[in-house]
Amino acid sequence: MPVSEEGFQSVVHSLEQGKFAAIFRGIAGGMLLIGITLLYLFVQFAGLSSEDAMDQAQIARAIASGEGFTTDYIRPLALWQLNRSGLDIPEDRFPDFSQPPLAPALNALPLLLVKDSWTMSPKDLIYAGDRVIAATSILLFFVSVVVGYFVARRLFDPQLALTASILVLVTDLLWQISLSGLPHMLLLLLFTTSCYLILLAMGAQELGKPGARAWLLQLGIGALFAAMTLTNWLACWFFFGYLFFAFFYYRPRVLPIAAVLTFAILLTPWIVRNITVSGHPFGLAIYPMGQEDLMRTMNPDFSNLFYGFRQKFRLGVVDQLANLFGYLGLNMAAGAFFLALFHPFKRPETARFRWCILAMWVAALMGMAAYGPVLGLVATDQLHSIFIPVMTFFGLAFLLVLWNRLGFQAGIARLFFTASIVIVCAIPMLLTLFAAQGRSLHWPPYVPPYIGILGEWYQPDEALCSDMPWAVAWYAQRRCLLLPDSPKTMVDISDYEIIGRPIRGLYLTPVSGDVPFLSGIASGPYSKWGAFILRMPQQMGGFPLKTYVTLPIEGQTVLYSDYDRWSNRTTQP
């Protein structure tokens, strides 16, 4: 039966503006998002890129295998901590008391899906565990965007919430953090959910009806901040910022006490666990980041630990402010949040919530400066990115207010303006996906196939020592000691089997090889390992691991072993 011209026009109208328009746009947007996800996950993804991501991943695998919160990454300072507390050093399951527990516990679930691929083949360029952790992180990113939509909708309106959600989705930095394997996307989801609960609590406060509901909301807020702290230790500063705001905002002033109680109660079991396994309530997490030299010694000197703290704090704040736009993912709308602080929003809930965000951000800034330094755009201690969505909501609202004041009333003009903002914020993503050359490896220093092969050359009852033990523990599934302060310390640990097994291999990479020669190798933290890093066996004295082989890429990694474990193997280096 032929279709009439009127029927055809009716169908077109339905697709453009009628009842099918929303469905059609939703399907088109979903397909575009799936395409972007596939490009990031299978073209741009080159494996995990962060030390903490690999460390947490190998803990997650231990949880999935039924070994509990244990680690194969052994720090000499952890051995000192156990000795100092009078605790026995476990020969088999070595407890981790450095990393927060929530992300490894969550990642244990998807790792079970690829349990048959836990042993990495030398032919695998991308480890299956890397990809499934990155996919989980991307999924958490999507869920956090959905929750963020409802936050923005409560603050403003559905149209702005949708546009702001798109701006968050096109922020390249958030995708890069997802691919890194860091727990930031779980933290982002928890933070965005806490923002929604805070808005609910503020709504009740504005109506002058705190009641039992307000107390329950504070309990939920405290629980979420506790979960954030158990995801990233630095996230406790978010809570401090919230309490500063809450003290001045809520009536009665004791209302936030409920959040404090929940926060403390939920953290207590992990503190008790740390005391049990390490003798210290905070384990090794108490020590500032960037203290690798401290982690490498069994005779720590804490006299200079906080030397120059004031200067470090000042420089940390200045550095973060100087690079703030980059930390916010070059997202123009997120950067406009600070201008939105000067705009008098009409809704009291919206106007006051921005000060809550500012208080949490300032507290986080101070925490990162005190505990840091921040080591890059994609780093464990880079928490500015967690504020990108909520700052985008306010920044976009402010930009639209400025546009409205220009007097352009036509809807097409407003659409053109918002599209321009989306395109500008999406430029880093477009450059990454279509102009940047995809990486097959995060080199230097990681070559996963030639780290994983160590698991074939060494047995489970043997250990290694390395300048990147987190990668050996993750890819090779072998216990690995962080390179101590001296060869003698390593030999003593091996001879007495302090870590439960003898050390039969020393694996050195660009982590130590690429440090400055004079300040790093000749007279710096690796000075006692200079002969090994420079491949000078004649100066190794009585060191027991005398056989060595250089490994790809370009011989920049070297393995010292007790004997030749590679020449007669089926798989060659």
PDB file of N, CA, C and O in Angstrom, residues 292-336:
ATOM      1  N   GLU A 292      59.659   7.780  48.342  1.00  0.00           N
ATOM      2  CA  GLU A 292      60.149   6.462  47.945  1.00  0.00           C
ATOM      3  C   GLU A 292      61.414   6.094  48.698  1.00  0.00           C
ATOM      4  O   GLU A 292      61.611   4.929  49.079  1.00  0.00           O
ATOM      5  N   ASP A 293      62.292   7.079  48.944  1.00  0.00           N
ATOM      6  CA  ASP A 293      63.522   6.790  49.681  1.00  0.00           C
ATOM      7  C   ASP A 293      63.206   6.242  51.062  1.00  0.00           C
ATOM      8  O   ASP A 293      63.905   5.351  51.571  1.00  0.00           O
ATOM      9  N   LEU A 294      62.163   6.756  51.681  1.00  0.00           N
ATOM     10  CA  LEU A 294      61.757   6.289  52.997  1.00  0.00           C
ATOM     11  C   LEU A 294      61.227   4.863  52.916  1.00  0.00           C
ATOM     12  O   LEU A 294      61.512   4.027  53.783  1.00  0.00           O
ATOM     13  N   MET A 295      60.464   4.564  51.865  1.00  0.00           N
ATOM     14  CA  MET A 295      59.898   3.226  51.704  1.00  0.00           C
ATOM     15  C   MET A 295      60.968   2.173  51.451  1.00  0.00           C
ATOM     16  O   MET A 295      60.747   0.988  51.677  1.00  0.00           O
ATOM     17  N   ARG A 296      62.161   2.594  51.005  1.00  0.00           N
ATOM     18  CA  ARG A 296      63.196   1.651  50.610  1.00  0.00           C
ATOM     19  C   ARG A 296      64.123   1.264  51.752  1.00  0.00           C
ATOM     20  O   ARG A 296      65.056   0.486  51.551  1.00  0.00           O
ATOM     21  N   THR A 297      63.907   1.806  52.928  1.00  0.00           N
ATOM     22  CA  THR A 297      64.844   1.546  54.018  1.00  0.00           C
ATOM     23  C   THR A 297      64.197   0.768  55.156  1.00  0.00           C
ATOM     24  O   THR A 297      62.996   0.883  55.400  1.00  0.00           O
ATOM     25  N   MET A 298      65.015  -0.019  55.857  1.00  0.00           N
ATOM     26  CA  MET A 298      64.576  -0.702  57.076  1.00  0.00           C
ATOM     27  C   MET A 298      65.129  -0.015  58.314  1.00  0.00           C
ATOM     28  O   MET A 298      64.932  -0.493  59.438  1.00  0.00           O
ATOM     29  N   ASN A 299      65.826   1.104  58.097  1.00  0.00           N
ATOM     30  CA  ASN A 299      66.328   1.910  59.209  1.00  0.00           C
ATOM     31  C   ASN A 299      65.965   3.366  58.956  1.00  0.00           C
ATOM     32  O   ASN A 299      66.830   4.205  58.667  1.00  0.00           O
ATOM     33  N   PRO A 300      64.690   3.696  59.034  1.00  0.00           N
ATOM     34  CA  PRO A 300      64.249   5.039  58.639  1.00  0.00           C
ATOM     35  C   PRO A 300      64.713   6.117  59.603  1.00  0.00           C
ATOM     36  O   PRO A 300      64.829   5.902  60.815  1.00  0.00           O
ATOM     37  N   ASP A 301      64.980   7.266  59.037  1.00  0.00           N
ATOM     38  CA  ASP A 301      65.336   8.452  59.812  1.00  0.00           C
ATOM     39  C   ASP A 301      64.229   9.476  59.595  1.00  0.00           C
ATOM     40  O   ASP A 301      64.078  10.022  58.502  1.00  0.00           O
ATOM     41  N   PHE A 302      63.421   9.711  60.612  1.00  0.00           N
ATOM     42  CA  PHE A 302      62.281  10.608  60.484  1.00  0.00           C
ATOM     43  C   PHE A 302      62.601  12.041  60.886  1.00  0.00           C
ATOM     44  O   PHE A 302      61.707  12.884  60.919  1.00  0.00           O
ATOM     45  N   SER A 303      63.853  12.302  61.188  1.00  0.00           N
ATOM     46  CA  SER A 303      64.202  13.633  61.689  1.00  0.00           C
ATOM     47  C   SER A 303      63.955  14.719  60.648  1.00  0.00           C
ATOM     48  O   SER A 303      63.637  15.869  60.993  1.00  0.00           O
ATOM     49  N   ASN A 304      64.110  14.364  59.359  1.00  0.00           N
ATOM     50  CA  ASN A 304      63.936  15.366  58.300  1.00  0.00           C
ATOM     51  C   ASN A 304      62.641  15.171  57.521  1.00  0.00           C
ATOM     52  O   ASN A 304      62.472  15.739  56.444  1.00  0.00           O
ATOM     53  N   LEU A 305      61.745  14.361  58.077  1.00  0.00           N
ATOM     54  CA  LEU A 305      60.529  14.036  57.338  1.00  0.00           C
ATOM     55  C   LEU A 305      59.701  15.276  57.038  1.00  0.00           C
ATOM     56  O   LEU A 305      59.149  15.424  55.950  1.00  0.00           O
ATOM     57  N   PHE A 306      59.622  16.178  58.007  1.00  0.00           N
ATOM     58  CA  PHE A 306      58.811  17.379  57.824  1.00  0.00           C
ATOM     59  C   PHE A 306      59.670  18.636  57.701  1.00  0.00           C
ATOM     60  O   PHE A 306      59.187  19.747  57.910  1.00  0.00           O
ATOM     61  N   TYR A 307      60.951  18.412  57.363  1.00  0.00           N
ATOM     62  CA  TYR A 307      61.842  19.555  57.166  1.00  0.00           C
ATOM     63  C   TYR A 307      61.381  20.348  55.937  1.00  0.00           C
ATOM     64  O   TYR A 307      61.126  19.787  54.871  1.00  0.00           O
ATOM     65  N   GLY A 308      61.271  21.647  56.067  1.00  0.00           N
ATOM     66  CA  GLY A 308      60.840  22.489  54.958  1.00  0.00           C
ATOM     67  C   GLY A 308      59.367  22.325  54.600  1.00  0.00           C
ATOM     68  O   GLY A 308      58.978  22.604  53.466  1.00  0.00           O
ATOM     69  N   PHE A 309      58.559  21.899  55.587  1.00  0.00           N
ATOM     70  CA  PHE A 309      57.145  21.648  55.288  1.00  0.00           C
ATOM     71  C   PHE A 309      56.431  22.914  54.824  1.00  0.00           C
ATOM     72  O   PHE A 309      55.623  22.878  53.891  1.00  0.00           O
ATOM     73  N   ARG A 310      56.715  24.039  55.466  1.00  0.00           N
ATOM     74  CA  ARG A 310      56.033  25.282  55.098  1.00  0.00           C
ATOM     75  C   ARG A 310      56.310  25.655  53.656  1.00  0.00           C
ATOM     76  O   ARG A 310      55.400  26.038  52.915  1.00  0.00           O
ATOM     77  N   GLN A 311      57.565  25.526  53.234  1.00  0.00           N
ATOM     78  CA  GLN A 311      57.900  25.849  51.853  1.00  0.00           C
ATOM     79  C   GLN A 311      57.266  24.852  50.895  1.00  0.00           C
ATOM     80  O   GLN A 311      56.748  25.233  49.835  1.00  0.00           O
ATOM     81  N   LYS A 312      57.286  23.578  51.279  1.00  0.00           N
ATOM     82  CA  LYS A 312      56.655  22.557  50.446  1.00  0.00           C
ATOM     83  C   LYS A 312      55.165  22.827  50.293  1.00  0.00           C
ATOM     84  O   LYS A 312      54.611  22.718  49.181  1.00  0.00           O
ATOM     85  N   PHE A 313      54.509  23.186  51.384  1.00  0.00           N
ATOM     86  CA  PHE A 313      53.076  23.464  51.333  1.00  0.00           C
ATOM     87  C   PHE A 313      52.789  24.665  50.431  1.00  0.00           C
ATOM     88  O   PHE A 313      51.885  24.637  49.592  1.00  0.00           O
ATOM     89  N   ARG A 314      53.578  25.709  50.592  1.00  0.00           N
ATOM     90  CA  ARG A 314      53.374  26.908  49.783  1.00  0.00           C
ATOM     91  C   ARG A 314      53.578  26.615  48.304  1.00  0.00           C
ATOM     92  O   ARG A 314      52.754  27.004  47.462  1.00  0.00           O
ATOM     93  N   LEU A 315      54.668  25.920  47.986  1.00  0.00           N
ATOM     94  CA  LEU A 315      54.936  25.591  46.583  1.00  0.00           C
ATOM     95  C   LEU A 315      53.875  24.654  46.026  1.00  0.00           C
ATOM     96  O   LEU A 315      53.525  24.730  44.839  1.00  0.00           O
ATOM     97  N   GLY A 316      53.358  23.748  46.885  1.00  0.00           N
ATOM     98  CA  GLY A 316      52.311  22.850  46.435  1.00  0.00           C
ATOM     99  C   GLY A 316      51.048  23.587  46.059  1.00  0.00           C
ATOM    100  O   GLY A 316      50.415  23.283  45.038  1.00  0.00           O
ATOM    101  N   VAL A 317      50.661  24.572  46.870  1.00  0.00           N
ATOM    102  CA  VAL A 317      49.473  25.367  46.559  1.00  0.00           C
ATOM    103  C   VAL A 317      49.681  26.167  45.279  1.00  0.00           C
ATOM    104  O   VAL A 317      48.817  26.203  44.392  1.00  0.00           O
ATOM    105  N   VAL A 318      50.840  26.815  45.162  1.00  0.00           N
ATOM    106  CA  VAL A 318      51.123  27.625  43.976  1.00  0.00           C
ATOM    107  C   VAL A 318      51.123  26.764  42.717  1.00  0.00           C
ATOM    108  O   VAL A 318      50.559  27.144  41.682  1.00  0.00           O
ATOM    109  N   ASP A 319      51.737  25.587  42.797  1.00  0.00           N
ATOM    110  CA  ASP A 319      51.794  24.703  41.635  1.00  0.00           C
ATOM    111  C   ASP A 319      50.397  24.247  41.215  1.00  0.00           C
ATOM    112  O   ASP A 319      50.082  24.214  40.022  1.00  0.00           O
ATOM    113  N   GLN A 320      49.566  23.914  42.182  1.00  0.00           N
ATOM    114  CA  GLN A 320      48.219  23.475  41.850  1.00  0.00           C
ATOM    115  C   GLN A 320      47.396  24.592  41.213  1.00  0.00           C
ATOM    116  O   GLN A 320      46.677  24.357  40.234  1.00  0.00           O
ATOM    117  N   LEU A 321      47.513  25.800  41.748  1.00  0.00           N
ATOM    118  CA  LEU A 321      46.763  26.912  41.179  1.00  0.00           C
ATOM    119  C   LEU A 321      47.269  27.266  39.781  1.00  0.00           C
ATOM    120  O   LEU A 321      46.488  27.627  38.899  1.00  0.00           O
ATOM    121  N   ALA A 322      48.576  27.145  39.583  1.00  0.00           N
ATOM    122  CA  ALA A 322      49.145  27.455  38.267  1.00  0.00           C
ATOM    123  C   ALA A 322      48.692  26.466  37.206  1.00  0.00           C
ATOM    124  O   ALA A 322      48.558  26.832  36.030  1.00  0.00           O
ATOM    125  N   ASN A 323      48.442  25.229  37.607  1.00  0.00           N
ATOM    126  CA  ASN A 323      48.043  24.193  36.658  1.00  0.00           C
ATOM    127  C   ASN A 323      46.580  23.798  36.799  1.00  0.00           C
ATOM    128  O   ASN A 323      46.175  22.739  36.317  1.00  0.00           O
ATOM    129  N   LEU A 324      45.794  24.643  37.451  1.00  0.00           N
ATOM    130  CA  LEU A 324      44.420  24.269  37.792  1.00  0.00           C
ATOM    131  C   LEU A 324      43.571  23.970  36.573  1.00  0.00           C
ATOM    132  O   LEU A 324      42.791  23.009  36.572  1.00  0.00           O
ATOM    133  N   PHE A 325      43.697  24.769  35.523  1.00  0.00           N
ATOM    134  CA  PHE A 325      42.869  24.541  34.331  1.00  0.00           C
ATOM    135  C   PHE A 325      43.159  23.169  33.727  1.00  0.00           C
ATOM    136  O   PHE A 325      42.254  22.473  33.270  1.00  0.00           O
ATOM    137  N   GLY A 326      44.426  22.753  33.762  1.00  0.00           N
ATOM    138  CA  GLY A 326      44.760  21.417  33.290  1.00  0.00           C
ATOM    139  C   GLY A 326      44.202  20.340  34.190  1.00  0.00           C
ATOM    140  O   GLY A 326      43.692  19.319  33.716  1.00  0.00           O
ATOM    141  N   TYR A 327      44.259  20.557  35.511  1.00  0.00           N
ATOM    142  CA  TYR A 327      43.697  19.589  36.453  1.00  0.00           C
ATOM    143  C   TYR A 327      42.185  19.463  36.304  1.00  0.00           C
ATOM    144  O   TYR A 327      41.607  18.436  36.667  1.00  0.00           O
ATOM    145  N   LEU A 328      41.540  20.507  35.787  1.00  0.00           N
ATOM    146  CA  LEU A 328      40.097  20.469  35.531  1.00  0.00           C
ATOM    147  C   LEU A 328      39.782  20.006  34.116  1.00  0.00           C
ATOM    148  O   LEU A 328      38.671  20.201  33.618  1.00  0.00           O
ATOM    149  N   GLY A 329      40.758  19.385  33.471  1.00  0.00           N
ATOM    150  CA  GLY A 329      40.531  18.767  32.170  1.00  0.00           C
ATOM    151  C   GLY A 329      40.369  19.742  31.029  1.00  0.00           C
ATOM    152  O   GLY A 329      39.781  19.388  29.995  1.00  0.00           O
ATOM    153  N   LEU A 330      40.871  20.967  31.166  1.00  0.00           N
ATOM    154  CA  LEU A 330      40.703  22.009  30.139  1.00  0.00           C
ATOM    155  C   LEU A 330      39.229  22.224  29.813  1.00  0.00           C
ATOM    156  O   LEU A 330      38.865  22.591  28.697  1.00  0.00           O
ATOM    157  N   ASN A 331      38.389  21.988  30.817  1.00  0.00           N
ATOM    158  CA  ASN A 331      36.945  22.148  30.652  1.00  0.00           C
ATOM    159  C   ASN A 331      36.582  23.600  30.969  1.00  0.00           C
ATOM    160  O   ASN A 331      36.653  24.030  32.124  1.00  0.00           O
ATOM    161  N   MET A 332      36.190  24.346  29.933  1.00  0.00           N
ATOM    162  CA  MET A 332      35.910  25.762  30.093  1.00  0.00           C
ATOM    163  C   MET A 332      34.791  26.012  31.099  1.00  0.00           C
ATOM    164  O   MET A 332      34.852  26.947  31.911  1.00  0.00           O
ATOM    165  N   ALA A 333      33.760  25.172  31.067  1.00  0.00           N
ATOM    166  CA  ALA A 333      32.634  25.353  31.978  1.00  0.00           C
ATOM    167  C   ALA A 333      33.055  25.105  33.423  1.00  0.00           C
ATOM    168  O   ALA A 333      32.633  25.822  34.338  1.00  0.00           O
ATOM    169  N   ALA A 334      33.889  24.087  33.656  1.00  0.00           N
ATOM    170  CA  ALA A 334      34.357  23.825  35.012  1.00  0.00           C
ATOM    171  C   ALA A 334      35.196  24.977  35.532  1.00  0.00           C
ATOM    172  O   ALA A 334      35.087  25.374  36.697  1.00  0.00           O
ATOM    173  N   GLY A 335      36.026  25.545  34.672  1.00  0.00           N
ATOM    174  CA  GLY A 335      36.829  26.696  35.084  1.00  0.00           C
ATOM    175  C   GLY A 335      35.987  27.910  35.416  1.00  0.00           C
ATOM    176  O   GLY A 335      36.358  28.725  36.272  1.00  0.00           O
ATOM    177  N   ALA A 336      34.829  28.040  34.744  1.00  0.00           N
ATOM    178  CA  ALA A 336      33.945  29.182  34.989  1.00  0.00           C
ATOM    179  C   ALA A 336      33.261  29.106  36.346  1.00  0.00           C
ATOM    180  O   ALA A 336      32.602  30.075  36.753  1.00  0.00           O
TER     181      ALA A 336
END
